PDB file of C-alpha atoms in Angstrom:
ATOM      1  CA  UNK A1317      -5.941 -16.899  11.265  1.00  0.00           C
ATOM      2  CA  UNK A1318      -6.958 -16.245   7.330  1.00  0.00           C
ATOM      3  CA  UNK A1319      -4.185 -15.782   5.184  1.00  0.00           C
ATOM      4  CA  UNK A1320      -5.047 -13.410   2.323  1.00  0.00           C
ATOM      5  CA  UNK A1321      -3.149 -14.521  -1.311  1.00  0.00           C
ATOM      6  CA  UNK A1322      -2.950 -13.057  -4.145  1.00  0.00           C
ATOM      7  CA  UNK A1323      -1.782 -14.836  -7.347  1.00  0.00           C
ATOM      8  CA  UNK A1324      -2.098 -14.183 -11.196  1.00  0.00           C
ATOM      9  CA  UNK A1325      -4.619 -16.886 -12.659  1.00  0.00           C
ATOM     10  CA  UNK A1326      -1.271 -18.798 -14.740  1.00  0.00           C
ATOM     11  CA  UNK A1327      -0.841 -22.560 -14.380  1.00  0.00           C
ATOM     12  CA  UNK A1328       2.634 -21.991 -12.894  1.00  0.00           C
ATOM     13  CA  UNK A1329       0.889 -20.420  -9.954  1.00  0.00           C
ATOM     14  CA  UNK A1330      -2.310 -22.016  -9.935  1.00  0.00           C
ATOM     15  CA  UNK A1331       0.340 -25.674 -10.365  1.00  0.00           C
ATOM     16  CA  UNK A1332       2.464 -24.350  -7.345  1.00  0.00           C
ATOM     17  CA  UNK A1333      -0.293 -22.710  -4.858  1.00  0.00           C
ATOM     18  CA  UNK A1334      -2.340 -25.338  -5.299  1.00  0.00           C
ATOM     19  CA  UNK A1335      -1.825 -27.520  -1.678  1.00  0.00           C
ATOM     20  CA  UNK A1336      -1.829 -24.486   0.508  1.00  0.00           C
ATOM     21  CA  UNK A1337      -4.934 -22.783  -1.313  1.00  0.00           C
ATOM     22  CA  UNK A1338      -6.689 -25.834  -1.008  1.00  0.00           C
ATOM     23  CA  UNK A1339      -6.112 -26.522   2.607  1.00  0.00           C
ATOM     24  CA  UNK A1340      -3.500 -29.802   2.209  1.00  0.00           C
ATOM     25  CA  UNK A1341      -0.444 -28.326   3.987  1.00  0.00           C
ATOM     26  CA  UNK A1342       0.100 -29.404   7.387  1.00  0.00           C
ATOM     27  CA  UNK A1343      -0.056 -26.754   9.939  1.00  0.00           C
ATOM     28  CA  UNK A1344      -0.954 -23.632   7.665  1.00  0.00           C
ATOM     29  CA  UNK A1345      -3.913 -21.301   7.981  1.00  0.00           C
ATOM     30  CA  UNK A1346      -6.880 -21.375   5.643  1.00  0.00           C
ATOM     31  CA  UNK A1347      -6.368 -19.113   2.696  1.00  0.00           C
ATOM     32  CA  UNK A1348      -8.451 -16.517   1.111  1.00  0.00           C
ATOM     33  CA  UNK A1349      -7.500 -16.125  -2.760  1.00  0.00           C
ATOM     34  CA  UNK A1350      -7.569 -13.823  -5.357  1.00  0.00           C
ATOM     35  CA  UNK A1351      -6.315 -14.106  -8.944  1.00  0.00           C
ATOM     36  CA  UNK A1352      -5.325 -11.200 -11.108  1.00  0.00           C
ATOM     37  CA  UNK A1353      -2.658 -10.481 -13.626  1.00  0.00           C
ATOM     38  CA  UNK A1354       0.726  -9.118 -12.079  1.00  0.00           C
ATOM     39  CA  UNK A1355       0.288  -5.495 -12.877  1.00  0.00           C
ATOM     40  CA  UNK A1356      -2.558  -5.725 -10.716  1.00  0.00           C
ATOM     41  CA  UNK A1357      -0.959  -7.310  -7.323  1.00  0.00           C
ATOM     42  CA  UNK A1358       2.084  -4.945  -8.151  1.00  0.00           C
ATOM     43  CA  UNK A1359      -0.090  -2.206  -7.314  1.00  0.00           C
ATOM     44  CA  UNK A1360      -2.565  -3.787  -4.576  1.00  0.00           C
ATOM     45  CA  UNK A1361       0.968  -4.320  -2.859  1.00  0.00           C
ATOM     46  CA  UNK A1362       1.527  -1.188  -2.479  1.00  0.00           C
ATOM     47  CA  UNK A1363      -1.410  -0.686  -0.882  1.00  0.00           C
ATOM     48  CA  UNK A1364      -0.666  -3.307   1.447  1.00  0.00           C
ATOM     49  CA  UNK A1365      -3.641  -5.310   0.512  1.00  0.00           C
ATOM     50  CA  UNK A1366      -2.629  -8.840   1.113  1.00  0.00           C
ATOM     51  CA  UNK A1367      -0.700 -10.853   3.376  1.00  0.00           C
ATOM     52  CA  UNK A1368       1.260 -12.693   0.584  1.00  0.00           C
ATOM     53  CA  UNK A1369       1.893 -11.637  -2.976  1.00  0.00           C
ATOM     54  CA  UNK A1370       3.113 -12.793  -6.374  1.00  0.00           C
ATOM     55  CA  UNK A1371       4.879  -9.200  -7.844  1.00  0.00           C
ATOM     56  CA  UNK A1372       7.248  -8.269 -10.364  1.00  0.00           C
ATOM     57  CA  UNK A1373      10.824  -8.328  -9.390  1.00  0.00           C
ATOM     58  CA  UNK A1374      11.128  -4.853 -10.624  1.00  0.00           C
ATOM     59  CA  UNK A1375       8.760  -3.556  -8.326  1.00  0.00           C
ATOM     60  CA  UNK A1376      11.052  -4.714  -5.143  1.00  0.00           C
ATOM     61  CA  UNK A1377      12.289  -1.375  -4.918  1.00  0.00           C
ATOM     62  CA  UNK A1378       8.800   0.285  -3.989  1.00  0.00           C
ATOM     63  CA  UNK A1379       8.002  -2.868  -1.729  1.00  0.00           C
ATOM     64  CA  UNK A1380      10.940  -3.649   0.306  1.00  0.00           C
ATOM     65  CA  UNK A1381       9.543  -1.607   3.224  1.00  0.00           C
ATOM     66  CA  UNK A1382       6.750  -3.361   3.708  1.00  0.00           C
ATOM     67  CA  UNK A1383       7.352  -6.828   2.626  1.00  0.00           C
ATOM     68  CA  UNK A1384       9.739  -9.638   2.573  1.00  0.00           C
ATOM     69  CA  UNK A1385      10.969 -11.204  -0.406  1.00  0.00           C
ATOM     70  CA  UNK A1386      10.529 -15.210  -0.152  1.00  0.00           C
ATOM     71  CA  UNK A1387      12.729 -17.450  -1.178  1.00  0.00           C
ATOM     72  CA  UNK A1388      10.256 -19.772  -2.961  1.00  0.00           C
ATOM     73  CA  UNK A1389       7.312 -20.147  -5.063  1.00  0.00           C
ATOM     74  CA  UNK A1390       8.267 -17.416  -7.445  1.00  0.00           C
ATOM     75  CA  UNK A1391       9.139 -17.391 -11.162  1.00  0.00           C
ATOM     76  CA  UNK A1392      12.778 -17.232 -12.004  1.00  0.00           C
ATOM     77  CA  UNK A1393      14.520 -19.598 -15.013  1.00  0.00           C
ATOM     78  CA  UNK A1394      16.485 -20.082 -18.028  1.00  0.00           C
ATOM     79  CA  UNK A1395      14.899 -20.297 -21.608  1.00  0.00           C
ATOM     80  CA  UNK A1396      11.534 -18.414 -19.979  1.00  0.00           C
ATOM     81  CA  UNK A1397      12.046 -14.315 -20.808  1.00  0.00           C
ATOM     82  CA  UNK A1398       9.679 -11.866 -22.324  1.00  0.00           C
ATOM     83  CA  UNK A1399       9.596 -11.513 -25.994  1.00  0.00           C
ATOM     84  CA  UNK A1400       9.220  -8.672 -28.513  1.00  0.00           C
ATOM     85  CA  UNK A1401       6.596  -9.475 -31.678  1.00  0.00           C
ATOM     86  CA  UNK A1402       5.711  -7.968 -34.222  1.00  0.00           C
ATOM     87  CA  UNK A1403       3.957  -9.166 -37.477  1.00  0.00           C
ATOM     88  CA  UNK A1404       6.052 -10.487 -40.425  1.00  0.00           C
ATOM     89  CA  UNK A1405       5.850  -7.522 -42.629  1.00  0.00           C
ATOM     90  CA  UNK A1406       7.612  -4.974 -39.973  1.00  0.00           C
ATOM     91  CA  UNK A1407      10.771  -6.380 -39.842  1.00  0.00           C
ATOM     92  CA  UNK A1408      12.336  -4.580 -42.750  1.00  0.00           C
ATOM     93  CA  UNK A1409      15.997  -4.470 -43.266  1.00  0.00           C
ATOM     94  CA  UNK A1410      17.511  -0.944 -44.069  1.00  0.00           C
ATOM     95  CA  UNK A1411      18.717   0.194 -46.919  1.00  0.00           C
ATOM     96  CA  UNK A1412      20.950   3.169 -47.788  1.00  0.00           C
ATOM     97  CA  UNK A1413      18.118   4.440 -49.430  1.00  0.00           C
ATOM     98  CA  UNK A1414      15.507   4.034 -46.650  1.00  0.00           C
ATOM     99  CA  UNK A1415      17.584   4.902 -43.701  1.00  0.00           C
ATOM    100  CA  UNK A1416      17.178   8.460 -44.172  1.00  0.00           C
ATOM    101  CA  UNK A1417      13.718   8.712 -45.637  1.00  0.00           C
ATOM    102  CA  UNK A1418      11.535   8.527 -42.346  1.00  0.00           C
ATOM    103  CA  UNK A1419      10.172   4.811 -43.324  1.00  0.00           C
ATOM    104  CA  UNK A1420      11.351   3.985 -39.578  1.00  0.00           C
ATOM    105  CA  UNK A1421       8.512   6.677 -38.157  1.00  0.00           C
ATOM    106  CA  UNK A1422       6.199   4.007 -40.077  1.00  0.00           C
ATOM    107  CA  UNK A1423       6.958   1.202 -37.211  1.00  0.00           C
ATOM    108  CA  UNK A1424       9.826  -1.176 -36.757  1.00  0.00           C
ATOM    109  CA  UNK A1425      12.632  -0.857 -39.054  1.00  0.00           C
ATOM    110  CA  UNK A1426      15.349  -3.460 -37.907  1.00  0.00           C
ATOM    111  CA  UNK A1427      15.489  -6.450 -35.242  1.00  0.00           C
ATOM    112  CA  UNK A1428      17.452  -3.780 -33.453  1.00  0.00           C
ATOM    113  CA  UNK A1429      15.865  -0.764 -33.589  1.00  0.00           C
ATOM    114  CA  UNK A1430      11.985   0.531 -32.059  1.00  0.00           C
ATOM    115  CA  UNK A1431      12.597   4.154 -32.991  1.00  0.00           C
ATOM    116  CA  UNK A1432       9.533   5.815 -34.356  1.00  0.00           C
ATOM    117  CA  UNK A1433       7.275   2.207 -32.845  1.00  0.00           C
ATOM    118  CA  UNK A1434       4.510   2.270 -30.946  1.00  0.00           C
ATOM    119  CA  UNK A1435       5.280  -0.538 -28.463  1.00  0.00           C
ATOM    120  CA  UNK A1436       2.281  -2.323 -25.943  1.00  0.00           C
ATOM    121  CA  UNK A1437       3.386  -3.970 -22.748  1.00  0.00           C
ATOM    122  CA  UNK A1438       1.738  -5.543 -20.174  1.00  0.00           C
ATOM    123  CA  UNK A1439       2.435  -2.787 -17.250  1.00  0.00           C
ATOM    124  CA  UNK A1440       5.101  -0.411 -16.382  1.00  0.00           C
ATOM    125  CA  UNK A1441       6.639  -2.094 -13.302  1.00  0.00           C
ATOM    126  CA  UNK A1442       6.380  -5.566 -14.882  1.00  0.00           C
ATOM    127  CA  UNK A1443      10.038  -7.265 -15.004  1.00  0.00           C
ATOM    128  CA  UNK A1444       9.080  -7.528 -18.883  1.00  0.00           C
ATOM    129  CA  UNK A1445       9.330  -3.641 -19.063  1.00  0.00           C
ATOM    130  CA  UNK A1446      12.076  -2.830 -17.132  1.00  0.00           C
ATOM    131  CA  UNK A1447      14.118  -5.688 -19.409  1.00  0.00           C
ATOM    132  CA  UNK A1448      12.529  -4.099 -22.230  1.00  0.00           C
ATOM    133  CA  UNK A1449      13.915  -0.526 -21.190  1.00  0.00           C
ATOM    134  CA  UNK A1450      17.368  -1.659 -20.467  1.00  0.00           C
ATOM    135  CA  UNK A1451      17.642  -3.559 -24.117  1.00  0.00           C
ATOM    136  CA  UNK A1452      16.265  -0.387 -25.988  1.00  0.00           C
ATOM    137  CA  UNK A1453      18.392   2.317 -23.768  1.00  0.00           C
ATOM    138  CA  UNK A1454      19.772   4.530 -26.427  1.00  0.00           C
ATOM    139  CA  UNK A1455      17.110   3.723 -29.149  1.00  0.00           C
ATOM    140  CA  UNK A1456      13.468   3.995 -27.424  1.00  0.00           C
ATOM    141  CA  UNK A1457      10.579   3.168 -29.232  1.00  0.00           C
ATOM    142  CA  UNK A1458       8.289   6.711 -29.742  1.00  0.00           C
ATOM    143  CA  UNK A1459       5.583   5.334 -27.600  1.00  0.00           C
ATOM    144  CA  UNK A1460       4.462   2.948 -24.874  1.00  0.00           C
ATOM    145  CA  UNK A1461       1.148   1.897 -24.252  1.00  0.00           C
ATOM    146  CA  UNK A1462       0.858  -0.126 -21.096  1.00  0.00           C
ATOM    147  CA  UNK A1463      -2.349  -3.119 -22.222  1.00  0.00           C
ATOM    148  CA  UNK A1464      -3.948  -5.612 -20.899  1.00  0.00           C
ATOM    149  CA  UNK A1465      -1.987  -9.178 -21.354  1.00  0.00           C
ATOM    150  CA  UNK A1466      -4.855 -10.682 -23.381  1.00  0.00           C
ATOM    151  CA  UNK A1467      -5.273  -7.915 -25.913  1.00  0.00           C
ATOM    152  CA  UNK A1468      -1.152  -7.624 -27.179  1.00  0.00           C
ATOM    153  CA  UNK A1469      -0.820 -10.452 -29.513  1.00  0.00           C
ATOM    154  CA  UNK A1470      -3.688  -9.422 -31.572  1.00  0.00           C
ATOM    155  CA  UNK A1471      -3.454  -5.761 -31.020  1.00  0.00           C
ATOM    156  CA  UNK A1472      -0.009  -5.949 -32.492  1.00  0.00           C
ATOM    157  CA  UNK A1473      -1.751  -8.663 -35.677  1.00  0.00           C
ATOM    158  CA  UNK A1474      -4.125  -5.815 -36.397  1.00  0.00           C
ATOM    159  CA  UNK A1475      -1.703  -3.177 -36.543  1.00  0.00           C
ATOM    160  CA  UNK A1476      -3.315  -1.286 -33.478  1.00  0.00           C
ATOM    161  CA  UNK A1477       0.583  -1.602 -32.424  1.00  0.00           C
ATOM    162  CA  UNK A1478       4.042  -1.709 -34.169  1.00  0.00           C
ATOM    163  CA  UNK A1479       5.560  -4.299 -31.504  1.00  0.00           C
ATOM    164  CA  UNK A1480       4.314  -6.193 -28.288  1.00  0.00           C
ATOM    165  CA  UNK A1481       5.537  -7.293 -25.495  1.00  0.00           C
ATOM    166  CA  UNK A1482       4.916 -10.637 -24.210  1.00  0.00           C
ATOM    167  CA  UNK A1483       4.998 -12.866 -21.133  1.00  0.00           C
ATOM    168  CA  UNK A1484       3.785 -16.614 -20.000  1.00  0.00           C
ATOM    169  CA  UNK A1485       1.766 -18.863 -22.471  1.00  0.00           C
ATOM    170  CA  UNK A1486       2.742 -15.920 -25.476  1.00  0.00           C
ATOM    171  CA  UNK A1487       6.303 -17.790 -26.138  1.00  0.00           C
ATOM    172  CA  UNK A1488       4.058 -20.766 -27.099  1.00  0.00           C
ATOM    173  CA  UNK A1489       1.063 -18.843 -28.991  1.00  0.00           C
ATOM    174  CA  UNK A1490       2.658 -16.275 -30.863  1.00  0.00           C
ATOM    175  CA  UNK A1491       2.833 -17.503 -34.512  1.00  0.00           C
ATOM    176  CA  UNK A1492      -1.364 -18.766 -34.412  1.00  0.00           C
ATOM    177  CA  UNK A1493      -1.077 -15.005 -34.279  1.00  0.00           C
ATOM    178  CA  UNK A1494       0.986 -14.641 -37.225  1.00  0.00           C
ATOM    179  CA  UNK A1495       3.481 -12.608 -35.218  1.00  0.00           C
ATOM    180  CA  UNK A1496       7.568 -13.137 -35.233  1.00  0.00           C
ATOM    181  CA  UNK A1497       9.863 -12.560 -32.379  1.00  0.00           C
ATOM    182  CA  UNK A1498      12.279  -9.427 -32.742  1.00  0.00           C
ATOM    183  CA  UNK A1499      14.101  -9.854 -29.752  1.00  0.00           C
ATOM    184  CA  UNK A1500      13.821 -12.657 -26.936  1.00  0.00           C
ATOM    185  CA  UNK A1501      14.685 -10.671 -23.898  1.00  0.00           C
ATOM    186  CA  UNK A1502      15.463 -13.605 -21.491  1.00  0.00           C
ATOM    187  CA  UNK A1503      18.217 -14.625 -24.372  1.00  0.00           C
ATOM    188  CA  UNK A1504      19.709 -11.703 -24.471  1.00  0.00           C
ATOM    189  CA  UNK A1505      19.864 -11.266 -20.396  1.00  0.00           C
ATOM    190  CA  UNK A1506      21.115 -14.306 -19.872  1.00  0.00           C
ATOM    191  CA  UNK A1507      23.947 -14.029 -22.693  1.00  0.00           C
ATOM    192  CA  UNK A1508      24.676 -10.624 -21.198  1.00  0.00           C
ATOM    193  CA  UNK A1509      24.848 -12.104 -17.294  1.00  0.00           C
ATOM    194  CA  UNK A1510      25.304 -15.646 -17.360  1.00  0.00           C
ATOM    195  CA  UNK A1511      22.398 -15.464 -14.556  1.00  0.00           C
ATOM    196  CA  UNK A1512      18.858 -17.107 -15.112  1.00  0.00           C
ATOM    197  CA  UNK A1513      16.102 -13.973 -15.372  1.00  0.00           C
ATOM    198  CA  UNK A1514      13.980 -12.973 -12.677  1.00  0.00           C
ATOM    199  CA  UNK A1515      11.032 -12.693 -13.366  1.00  0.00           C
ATOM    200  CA  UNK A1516       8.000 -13.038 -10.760  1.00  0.00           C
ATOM    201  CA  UNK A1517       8.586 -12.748  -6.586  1.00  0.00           C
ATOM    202  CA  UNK A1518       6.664 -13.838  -3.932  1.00  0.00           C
ATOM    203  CA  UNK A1519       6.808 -11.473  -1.008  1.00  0.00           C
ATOM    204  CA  UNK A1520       5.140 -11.300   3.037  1.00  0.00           C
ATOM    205  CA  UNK A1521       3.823  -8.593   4.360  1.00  0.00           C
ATOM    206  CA  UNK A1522       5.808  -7.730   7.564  1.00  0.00           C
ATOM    207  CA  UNK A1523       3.769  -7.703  10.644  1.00  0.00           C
ATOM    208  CA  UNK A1524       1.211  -9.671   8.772  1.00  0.00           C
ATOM    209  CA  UNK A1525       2.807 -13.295   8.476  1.00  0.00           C
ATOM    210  CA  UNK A1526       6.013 -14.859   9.388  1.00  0.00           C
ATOM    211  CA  UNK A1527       8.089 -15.018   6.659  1.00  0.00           C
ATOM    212  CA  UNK A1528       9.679 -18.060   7.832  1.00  0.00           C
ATOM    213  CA  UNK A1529       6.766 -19.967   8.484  1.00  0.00           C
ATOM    214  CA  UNK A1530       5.715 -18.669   4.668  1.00  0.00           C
ATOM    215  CA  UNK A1531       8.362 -20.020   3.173  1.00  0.00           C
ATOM    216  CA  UNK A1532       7.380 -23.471   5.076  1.00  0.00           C
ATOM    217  CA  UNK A1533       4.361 -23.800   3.409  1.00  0.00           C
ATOM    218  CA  UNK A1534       4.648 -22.520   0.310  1.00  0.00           C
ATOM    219  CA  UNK A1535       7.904 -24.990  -0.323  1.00  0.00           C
ATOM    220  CA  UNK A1536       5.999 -27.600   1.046  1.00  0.00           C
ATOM    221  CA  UNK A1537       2.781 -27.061  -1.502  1.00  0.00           C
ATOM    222  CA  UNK A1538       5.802 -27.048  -4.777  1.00  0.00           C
ATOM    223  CA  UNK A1539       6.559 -30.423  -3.238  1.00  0.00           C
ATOM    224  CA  UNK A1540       2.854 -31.716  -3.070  1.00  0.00           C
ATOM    225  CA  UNK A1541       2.514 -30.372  -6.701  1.00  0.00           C
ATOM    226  CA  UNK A1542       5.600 -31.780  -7.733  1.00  0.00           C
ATOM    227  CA  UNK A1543       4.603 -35.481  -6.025  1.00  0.00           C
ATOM    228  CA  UNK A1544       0.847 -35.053  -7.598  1.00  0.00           C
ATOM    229  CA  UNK A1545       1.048 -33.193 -10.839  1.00  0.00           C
ATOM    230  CA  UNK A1546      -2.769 -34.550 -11.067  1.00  0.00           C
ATOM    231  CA  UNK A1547      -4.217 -33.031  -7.928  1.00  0.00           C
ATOM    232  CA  UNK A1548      -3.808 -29.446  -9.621  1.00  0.00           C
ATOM    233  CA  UNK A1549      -4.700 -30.367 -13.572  1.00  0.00           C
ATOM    234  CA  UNK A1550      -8.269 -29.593 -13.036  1.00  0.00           C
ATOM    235  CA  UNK A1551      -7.880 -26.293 -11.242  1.00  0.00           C
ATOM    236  CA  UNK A1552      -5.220 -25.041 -13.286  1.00  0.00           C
ATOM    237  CA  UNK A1553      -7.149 -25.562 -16.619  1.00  0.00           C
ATOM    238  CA  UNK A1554      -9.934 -23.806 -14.800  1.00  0.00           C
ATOM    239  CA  UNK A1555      -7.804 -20.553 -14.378  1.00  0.00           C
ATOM    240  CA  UNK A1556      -5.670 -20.697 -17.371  1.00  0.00           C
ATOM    241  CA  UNK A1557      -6.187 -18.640 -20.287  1.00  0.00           C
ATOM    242  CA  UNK A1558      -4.397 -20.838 -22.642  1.00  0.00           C
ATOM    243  CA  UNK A1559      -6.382 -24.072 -22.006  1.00  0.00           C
ATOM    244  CA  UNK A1560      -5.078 -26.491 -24.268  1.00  0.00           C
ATOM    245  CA  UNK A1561      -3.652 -28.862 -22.268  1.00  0.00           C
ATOM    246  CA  UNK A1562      -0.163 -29.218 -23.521  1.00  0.00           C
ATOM    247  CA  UNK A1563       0.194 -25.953 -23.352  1.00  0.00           C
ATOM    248  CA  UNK A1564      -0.546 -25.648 -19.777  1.00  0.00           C
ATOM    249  CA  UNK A1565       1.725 -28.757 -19.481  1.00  0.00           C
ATOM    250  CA  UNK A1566       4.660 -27.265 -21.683  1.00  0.00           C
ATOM    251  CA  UNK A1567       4.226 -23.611 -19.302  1.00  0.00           C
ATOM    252  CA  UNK A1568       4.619 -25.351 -16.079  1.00  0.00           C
ATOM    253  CA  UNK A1569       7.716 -27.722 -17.234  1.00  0.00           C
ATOM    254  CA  UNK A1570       9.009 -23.906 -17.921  1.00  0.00           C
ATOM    255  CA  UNK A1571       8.274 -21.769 -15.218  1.00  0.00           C
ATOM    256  CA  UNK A1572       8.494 -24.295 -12.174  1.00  0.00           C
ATOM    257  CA  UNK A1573      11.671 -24.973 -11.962  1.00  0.00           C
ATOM    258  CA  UNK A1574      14.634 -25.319  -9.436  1.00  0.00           C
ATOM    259  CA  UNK A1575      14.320 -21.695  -8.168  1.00  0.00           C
ATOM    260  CA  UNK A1576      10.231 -22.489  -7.351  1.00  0.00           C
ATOM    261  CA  UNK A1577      11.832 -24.016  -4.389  1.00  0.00           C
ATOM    262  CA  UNK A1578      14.736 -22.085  -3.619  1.00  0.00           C
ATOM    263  CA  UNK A1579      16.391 -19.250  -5.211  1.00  0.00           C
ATOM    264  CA  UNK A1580      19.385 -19.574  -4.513  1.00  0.00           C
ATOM    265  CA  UNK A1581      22.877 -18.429  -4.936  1.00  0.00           C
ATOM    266  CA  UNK A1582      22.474 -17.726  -8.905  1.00  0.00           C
ATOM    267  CA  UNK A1583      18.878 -16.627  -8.191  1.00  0.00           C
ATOM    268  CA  UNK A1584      19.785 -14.226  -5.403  1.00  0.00           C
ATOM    269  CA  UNK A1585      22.457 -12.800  -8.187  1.00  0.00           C
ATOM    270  CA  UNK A1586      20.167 -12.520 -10.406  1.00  0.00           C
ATOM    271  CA  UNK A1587      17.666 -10.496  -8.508  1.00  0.00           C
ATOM    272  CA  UNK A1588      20.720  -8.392  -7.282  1.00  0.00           C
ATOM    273  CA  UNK A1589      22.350  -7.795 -11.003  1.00  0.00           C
ATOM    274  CA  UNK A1590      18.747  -6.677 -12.527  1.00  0.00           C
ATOM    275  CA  UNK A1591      18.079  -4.187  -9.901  1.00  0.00           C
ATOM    276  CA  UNK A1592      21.312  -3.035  -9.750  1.00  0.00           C
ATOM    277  CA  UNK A1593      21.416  -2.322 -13.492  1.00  0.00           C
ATOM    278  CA  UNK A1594      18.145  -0.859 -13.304  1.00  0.00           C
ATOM    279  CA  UNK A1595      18.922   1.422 -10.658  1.00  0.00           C
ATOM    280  CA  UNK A1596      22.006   2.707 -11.885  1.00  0.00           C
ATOM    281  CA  UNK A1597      20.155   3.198 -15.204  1.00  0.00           C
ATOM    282  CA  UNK A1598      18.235   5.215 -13.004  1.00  0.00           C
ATOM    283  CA  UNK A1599      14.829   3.018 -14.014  1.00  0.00           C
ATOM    284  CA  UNK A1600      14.257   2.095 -10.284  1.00  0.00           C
ATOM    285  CA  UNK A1601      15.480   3.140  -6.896  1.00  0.00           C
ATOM    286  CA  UNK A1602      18.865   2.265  -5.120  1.00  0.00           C
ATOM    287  CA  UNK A1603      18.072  -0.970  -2.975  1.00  0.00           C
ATOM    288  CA  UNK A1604      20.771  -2.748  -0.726  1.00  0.00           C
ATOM    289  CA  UNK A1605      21.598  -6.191  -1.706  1.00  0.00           C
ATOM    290  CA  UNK A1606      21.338  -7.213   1.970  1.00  0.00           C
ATOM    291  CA  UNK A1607      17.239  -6.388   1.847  1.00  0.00           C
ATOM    292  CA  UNK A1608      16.605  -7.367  -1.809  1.00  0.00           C
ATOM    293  CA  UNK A1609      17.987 -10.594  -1.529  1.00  0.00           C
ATOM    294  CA  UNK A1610      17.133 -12.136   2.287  1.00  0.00           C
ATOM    295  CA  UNK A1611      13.367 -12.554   4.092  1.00  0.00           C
ATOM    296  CA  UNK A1612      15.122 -12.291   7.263  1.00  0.00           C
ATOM    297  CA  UNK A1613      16.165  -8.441   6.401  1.00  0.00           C
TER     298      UNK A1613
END
């Protein structure tokens, strides 16, 4: 047996897959990789084209048939959300004057307010979208313009776009950009919920692999990577595309966390409250708690 993986090329995943990619857990198959940014496995999910996958939480509800939701090796925290940047000079504070003039058509107007912005993001079942849509519900931006990752930050600094939004290594880069944060999404989630913010899943492919056995090894390779951060450093500095060293250091400190290993009760609500909200916003479809939340469902 060959176990087909697919992973997006960021040191938390490169930090956490590490063992089992590279053949040093006990008892699991070899393991075929492939590394591509999330809005890429959300879609080669849905074509069933792997036997385990890291996806966006918000695209569960298209998934659920097909796959398991594990309870490890995802990306799920406090402190870690999406932001919304845009440069400096964009964040203009209304007047009576201005409010009625049309200046907002001319980009962002207020921390609060996207109406009239062109807005990038980083694909349109990413978890950073859907938190994105619930924030601006009632005051859409004009546009969206779904971008690679890479090209955001300085798409937004040339003033190809009014606002971006931004995931990973971008909560650490943004000002060499010379871009400010409107809104820090996992903030405002978490003051909203109380709950940490889901943000990446890792799911099995029913008929394909035993979930169970999954979780095994994938739990097993966080705790190699946890006992031997130095084992990975090389290959995650190969695959990162922010490779200055503390950076990479500072992004896995962040990302791999308690819920890497288990979700969770407070994971498992968290997961539950954003799809929930998101279907009721009618943003995704309905999904029972009983298969969002469990591998065994």
């Amino acid at each position: 047996m060959t176990l087909s993986l697919a992973i997006s090329p960021c040191p938390n995943d490169t930090f956490v897959f590490h063992a089992l990619v590279h053949g040093q857990v006990p008892g699991a198959p070899a393991v075929t990789v492939t590394y591509a940014d999330v809005d890429v496995t959300n879609t080669a999910a849905e074509q069933g084209a792997f036997d385990l996958v890291k996806v966006s939480y918000a695209a569960l509800p298209w998934l659920l048939e097909d796959y398991h939701l594990l309870p490890c090796g995802g990306a799920l925290g406090r402190g870690c959300g999406p932001l919304v940047l845009t440069r400096p000079d964009r964040m203009r504070t209304p007047t009576a004057s201005s409010e009625g003039s049309g200046d907002r058509l001319t980009g962002v107007s207020d921390r609060a307010d996207l109406s009239g912005a062109t807005v990038a993001v980083p694909g349109d079942r990413t978890t950073a979208y859907l938190l994105f849509r619930l924030w601006s519900a009632g005051r859409p931006p004009a546009r969206i313009e779904v971008v690679p990752f890479h090209e955001i930050m300085p798409g937004v600094a040339a003033g190809r776009y009014d606002a971006g939004l931004v995931i990973h290594e971008a909560r650490f880069t943004y000002p060499r950009h010379g871009l400010t944060a409107l809104v820090d999404l996992g903030e405002w989630w978490e003051a909203d919920t109380g709950l940490p913010i889901p943000l990446g899943a890792i799911l099995a492919r029913r008929g394909s692999v035993d979930p169970e056995a999954a979780t095994g090894w994938i739990r097993e390779s966080v705790s190699r990577a946890w006992a031997d951060p130095a084992a990975s450093r090389d290959c995650v500095l190969t695959y990162a595309q922010e490779m200055e060293p503390d950076v990479v250091e500072r992004h896995i400190n962040l990302y791999v966390n308690e819920f890497t290993a288990d979700l969770g009760e407070a994971g498992y609500a968290a997961v539950d409250a954003l799809l929930g909200r998101a279907a009721d916003a009618g943003l995704v479809p309905q999904t029972s708690n009983s298969r969002a939340t469990a591998w065994t469902s």
